[in-house]
Amino acid sequence: MALAITAGLLVGVGVPASAAVEPVRTAGAGPVIARGASVLILADPTPTPTETSRIPQPIEVTPDWHDLPAKERIMSLLDTLSQLALVCCVAVAIIGGAALGIGKVTGSAPSGIRGTAMLLGGGGGAIIIVYAPDLISWLAQ
């Protein structure tokens, strides 16, 4: 490209000397091209119609753990947290069962209602924690 521009300057590419009748002024108070001076004409940098009509390639996104930097640590943390949550749910279910039993023996309705809620909540939470990975896999399909 630089060779072509240099050759054009040496040969005098542009308007011939006989065609320049009047001095050409640029907009404003710029330089004056004198009569008979050669003008360098550069190529138009706008893309051709075939270059602009290209269809962009679709982008494929596949979420996966395979390139995650700390994959083993994150999986270990998730396993530990799920085990801790499962233990807490089982503990709540046991305490709720005990509160339900004590409420029935003593005749305390609020204690029985609170014990029933704890028993159902702890048991439901334990079931959700155990079956959550299978549920997420099923929903992802």
mmCIF file with all atom_site columns, N, CA and C in Angstrom, residues 92-119:
data_model
loop_
_atom_site.group_PDB
_atom_site.id
_atom_site.type_symbol
_atom_site.label_atom_id
_atom_site.label_alt_id
_atom_site.label_comp_id
_atom_site.label_asym_id
_atom_site.label_entity_id
_atom_site.label_seq_id
_atom_site.pdbx_PDB_ins_code
_atom_site.Cartn_x
_atom_site.Cartn_y
_atom_site.Cartn_z
_atom_site.occupancy
_atom_site.B_iso_or_equiv
_atom_site.pdbx_formal_charge
_atom_site.auth_seq_id
_atom_site.auth_comp_id
_atom_site.auth_asym_id
_atom_site.auth_atom_id
_atom_site.pdbx_PDB_model_num
ATOM 1  N N  . VAL A 1 92  ? -35.092 -29.781 63.006 1.00 0.00 ? 92  VAL A N  1
ATOM 2  C CA . VAL A 1 92  ? -36.351 -29.044 63.168 1.00 0.00 ? 92  VAL A CA 1
ATOM 3  C C  . VAL A 1 92  ? -37.524 -30.014 63.183 1.00 0.00 ? 92  VAL A C  1
ATOM 4  N N  . ALA A 1 93  ? -37.485 -31.041 62.345 1.00 0.00 ? 93  ALA A N  1
ATOM 5  C CA . ALA A 1 93  ? -38.570 -32.022 62.330 1.00 0.00 ? 93  ALA A CA 1
ATOM 6  C C  . ALA A 1 93  ? -38.637 -32.789 63.653 1.00 0.00 ? 93  ALA A C  1
ATOM 7  N N  . ILE A 1 94  ? -37.498 -33.133 64.218 1.00 0.00 ? 94  ILE A N  1
ATOM 8  C CA . ILE A 1 94  ? -37.484 -33.847 65.506 1.00 0.00 ? 94  ILE A CA 1
ATOM 9  C C  . ILE A 1 94  ? -37.994 -32.947 66.621 1.00 0.00 ? 94  ILE A C  1
ATOM 10 N N  . ILE A 1 95  ? -37.540 -31.697 66.657 1.00 0.00 ? 95  ILE A N  1
ATOM 11 C CA . ILE A 1 95  ? -38.009 -30.760 67.688 1.00 0.00 ? 95  ILE A CA 1
ATOM 12 C C  . ILE A 1 95  ? -39.498 -30.480 67.517 1.00 0.00 ? 95  ILE A C  1
ATOM 13 N N  . GLY A 1 96  ? -39.938 -30.353 66.256 1.00 0.00 ? 96  GLY A N  1
ATOM 14 C CA . GLY A 1 96  ? -41.369 -30.129 66.006 1.00 0.00 ? 96  GLY A CA 1
ATOM 15 C C  . GLY A 1 96  ? -42.218 -31.310 66.438 1.00 0.00 ? 96  GLY A C  1
ATOM 16 N N  . GLY A 1 97  ? -41.718 -32.530 66.215 1.00 0.00 ? 97  GLY A N  1
ATOM 17 C CA . GLY A 1 97  ? -42.438 -33.716 66.690 1.00 0.00 ? 97  GLY A CA 1
ATOM 18 C C  . GLY A 1 97  ? -42.525 -33.751 68.200 1.00 0.00 ? 97  GLY A C  1
ATOM 19 N N  . ALA A 1 98  ? -41.441 -33.358 68.852 1.00 0.00 ? 98  ALA A N  1
ATOM 20 C CA . ALA A 1 98  ? -41.445 -33.318 70.318 1.00 0.00 ? 98  ALA A CA 1
ATOM 21 C C  . ALA A 1 98  ? -42.423 -32.257 70.824 1.00 0.00 ? 98  ALA A C  1
ATOM 22 N N  . ALA A 1 99  ? -42.438 -31.076 70.173 1.00 0.00 ? 99  ALA A N  1
ATOM 23 C CA . ALA A 1 99  ? -43.371 -30.018 70.590 1.00 0.00 ? 99  ALA A CA 1
ATOM 24 C C  . ALA A 1 99  ? -44.807 -30.450 70.356 1.00 0.00 ? 99  ALA A C  1
ATOM 25 N N  . LEU A 1 100 ? -45.062 -31.173 69.260 1.00 0.00 ? 100 LEU A N  1
ATOM 26 C CA . LEU A 1 100 ? -46.415 -31.677 68.990 1.00 0.00 ? 100 LEU A CA 1
ATOM 27 C C  . LEU A 1 100 ? -46.844 -32.679 70.064 1.00 0.00 ? 100 LEU A C  1
ATOM 28 N N  . GLY A 1 101 ? -45.928 -33.560 70.431 1.00 0.00 ? 101 GLY A N  1
ATOM 29 C CA . GLY A 1 101 ? -46.237 -34.553 71.469 1.00 0.00 ? 101 GLY A CA 1
ATOM 30 C C  . GLY A 1 101 ? -46.484 -33.907 72.822 1.00 0.00 ? 101 GLY A C  1
ATOM 31 N N  . ILE A 1 102 ? -45.645 -32.940 73.175 1.00 0.00 ? 102 ILE A N  1
ATOM 32 C CA . ILE A 1 102 ? -45.819 -32.262 74.466 1.00 0.00 ? 102 ILE A CA 1
ATOM 33 C C  . ILE A 1 102 ? -47.121 -31.470 74.468 1.00 0.00 ? 102 ILE A C  1
ATOM 34 N N  . GLY A 1 103 ? -47.445 -30.859 73.347 1.00 0.00 ? 103 GLY A N  1
ATOM 35 C CA . GLY A 1 103 ? -48.688 -30.101 73.259 1.00 0.00 ? 103 GLY A CA 1
ATOM 36 C C  . GLY A 1 103 ? -49.902 -30.997 73.398 1.00 0.00 ? 103 GLY A C  1
ATOM 37 N N  . LYS A 1 104 ? -49.857 -32.200 72.844 1.00 0.00 ? 104 LYS A N  1
ATOM 38 C CA . LYS A 1 104 ? -50.984 -33.128 72.966 1.00 0.00 ? 104 LYS A CA 1
ATOM 39 C C  . LYS A 1 104 ? -51.130 -33.634 74.408 1.00 0.00 ? 104 LYS A C  1
ATOM 40 N N  . VAL A 1 105 ? -49.998 -33.920 75.047 1.00 0.00 ? 105 VAL A N  1
ATOM 41 C CA . VAL A 1 105 ? -50.037 -34.453 76.408 1.00 0.00 ? 105 VAL A CA 1
ATOM 42 C C  . VAL A 1 105 ? -50.541 -33.396 77.383 1.00 0.00 ? 105 VAL A C  1
ATOM 43 N N  . THR A 1 106 ? -50.076 -32.162 77.230 1.00 0.00 ? 106 THR A N  1
ATOM 44 C CA . THR A 1 106 ? -50.461 -31.119 78.175 1.00 0.00 ? 106 THR A CA 1
ATOM 45 C C  . THR A 1 106 ? -51.757 -30.426 77.785 1.00 0.00 ? 106 THR A C  1
ATOM 46 N N  . GLY A 1 107 ? -52.237 -30.681 76.589 1.00 0.00 ? 107 GLY A N  1
ATOM 47 C CA . GLY A 1 107 ? -53.468 -30.034 76.136 1.00 0.00 ? 107 GLY A CA 1
ATOM 48 C C  . GLY A 1 107 ? -53.249 -28.619 75.655 1.00 0.00 ? 107 GLY A C  1
ATOM 49 N N  . SER A 1 108 ? -52.043 -28.242 75.306 1.00 0.00 ? 108 SER A N  1
ATOM 50 C CA . SER A 1 108 ? -51.731 -26.900 74.839 1.00 0.00 ? 108 SER A CA 1
ATOM 51 C C  . SER A 1 108 ? -51.869 -26.854 73.317 1.00 0.00 ? 108 SER A C  1
ATOM 52 N N  . ALA A 1 109 ? -52.913 -26.210 72.833 1.00 0.00 ? 109 ALA A N  1
ATOM 53 C CA . ALA A 1 109 ? -53.160 -26.128 71.392 1.00 0.00 ? 109 ALA A CA 1
ATOM 54 C C  . ALA A 1 109 ? -52.095 -25.309 70.661 1.00 0.00 ? 109 ALA A C  1
ATOM 55 N N  . PRO A 1 110 ? -51.667 -24.137 71.191 1.00 0.00 ? 110 PRO A N  1
ATOM 56 C CA . PRO A 1 110 ? -50.625 -23.391 70.466 1.00 0.00 ? 110 PRO A CA 1
ATOM 57 C C  . PRO A 1 110 ? -49.331 -24.181 70.310 1.00 0.00 ? 110 PRO A C  1
ATOM 58 N N  . SER A 1 111 ? -48.969 -24.937 71.339 1.00 0.00 ? 111 SER A N  1
ATOM 59 C CA . SER A 1 111 ? -47.761 -25.744 71.248 1.00 0.00 ? 111 SER A CA 1
ATOM 60 C C  . SER A 1 111 ? -47.929 -26.847 70.201 1.00 0.00 ? 111 SER A C  1
ATOM 61 N N  . GLY A 1 112 ? -49.094 -27.429 70.123 1.00 0.00 ? 112 GLY A N  1
ATOM 62 C CA . GLY A 1 112 ? -49.369 -28.477 69.133 1.00 0.00 ? 112 GLY A CA 1
ATOM 63 C C  . GLY A 1 112 ? -49.347 -27.921 67.717 1.00 0.00 ? 112 GLY A C  1
ATOM 64 N N  . ILE A 1 113 ? -49.932 -26.726 67.534 1.00 0.00 ? 113 ILE A N  1
ATOM 65 C CA . ILE A 1 113 ? -49.955 -26.112 66.196 1.00 0.00 ? 113 ILE A CA 1
ATOM 66 C C  . ILE A 1 113 ? -48.532 -25.740 65.772 1.00 0.00 ? 113 ILE A C  1
ATOM 67 N N  . ARG A 1 114 ? -47.769 -25.170 66.710 1.00 0.00 ? 114 ARG A N  1
ATOM 68 C CA . ARG A 1 114 ? -46.381 -24.808 66.390 1.00 0.00 ? 114 ARG A CA 1
ATOM 69 C C  . ARG A 1 114 ? -45.558 -26.063 66.101 1.00 0.00 ? 114 ARG A C  1
ATOM 70 N N  . GLY A 1 115 ? -45.756 -27.119 66.837 1.00 0.00 ? 115 GLY A N  1
ATOM 71 C CA . GLY A 1 115 ? -45.040 -28.383 66.617 1.00 0.00 ? 115 GLY A CA 1
ATOM 72 C C  . GLY A 1 115 ? -45.387 -28.991 65.267 1.00 0.00 ? 115 GLY A C  1
ATOM 73 N N  . THR A 1 116 ? -46.676 -28.910 64.877 1.00 0.00 ? 116 THR A N  1
ATOM 74 C CA . THR A 1 116 ? -47.092 -29.434 63.569 1.00 0.00 ? 116 THR A CA 1
ATOM 75 C C  . THR A 1 116 ? -46.422 -28.642 62.445 1.00 0.00 ? 116 THR A C  1
ATOM 76 N N  . ALA A 1 117 ? -46.382 -27.334 62.570 1.00 0.00 ? 117 ALA A N  1
ATOM 77 C CA . ALA A 1 117 ? -45.739 -26.502 61.542 1.00 0.00 ? 117 ALA A CA 1
ATOM 78 C C  . ALA A 1 117 ? -44.251 -26.821 61.443 1.00 0.00 ? 117 ALA A C  1
ATOM 79 N N  . MET A 1 118 ? -43.576 -27.000 62.582 1.00 0.00 ? 118 MET A N  1
ATOM 80 C CA . MET A 1 118 ? -42.159 -27.336 62.551 1.00 0.00 ? 118 MET A CA 1
ATOM 81 C C  . MET A 1 118 ? -41.922 -28.714 61.950 1.00 0.00 ? 118 MET A C  1
ATOM 82 N N  . LEU A 1 119 ? -42.785 -29.661 62.258 1.00 0.00 ? 119 LEU A N  1
ATOM 83 C CA . LEU A 1 119 ? -42.649 -31.010 61.722 1.00 0.00 ? 119 LEU A CA 1
ATOM 84 C C  . LEU A 1 119 ? -42.827 -31.020 60.205 1.00 0.00 ? 119 LEU A C  1
#
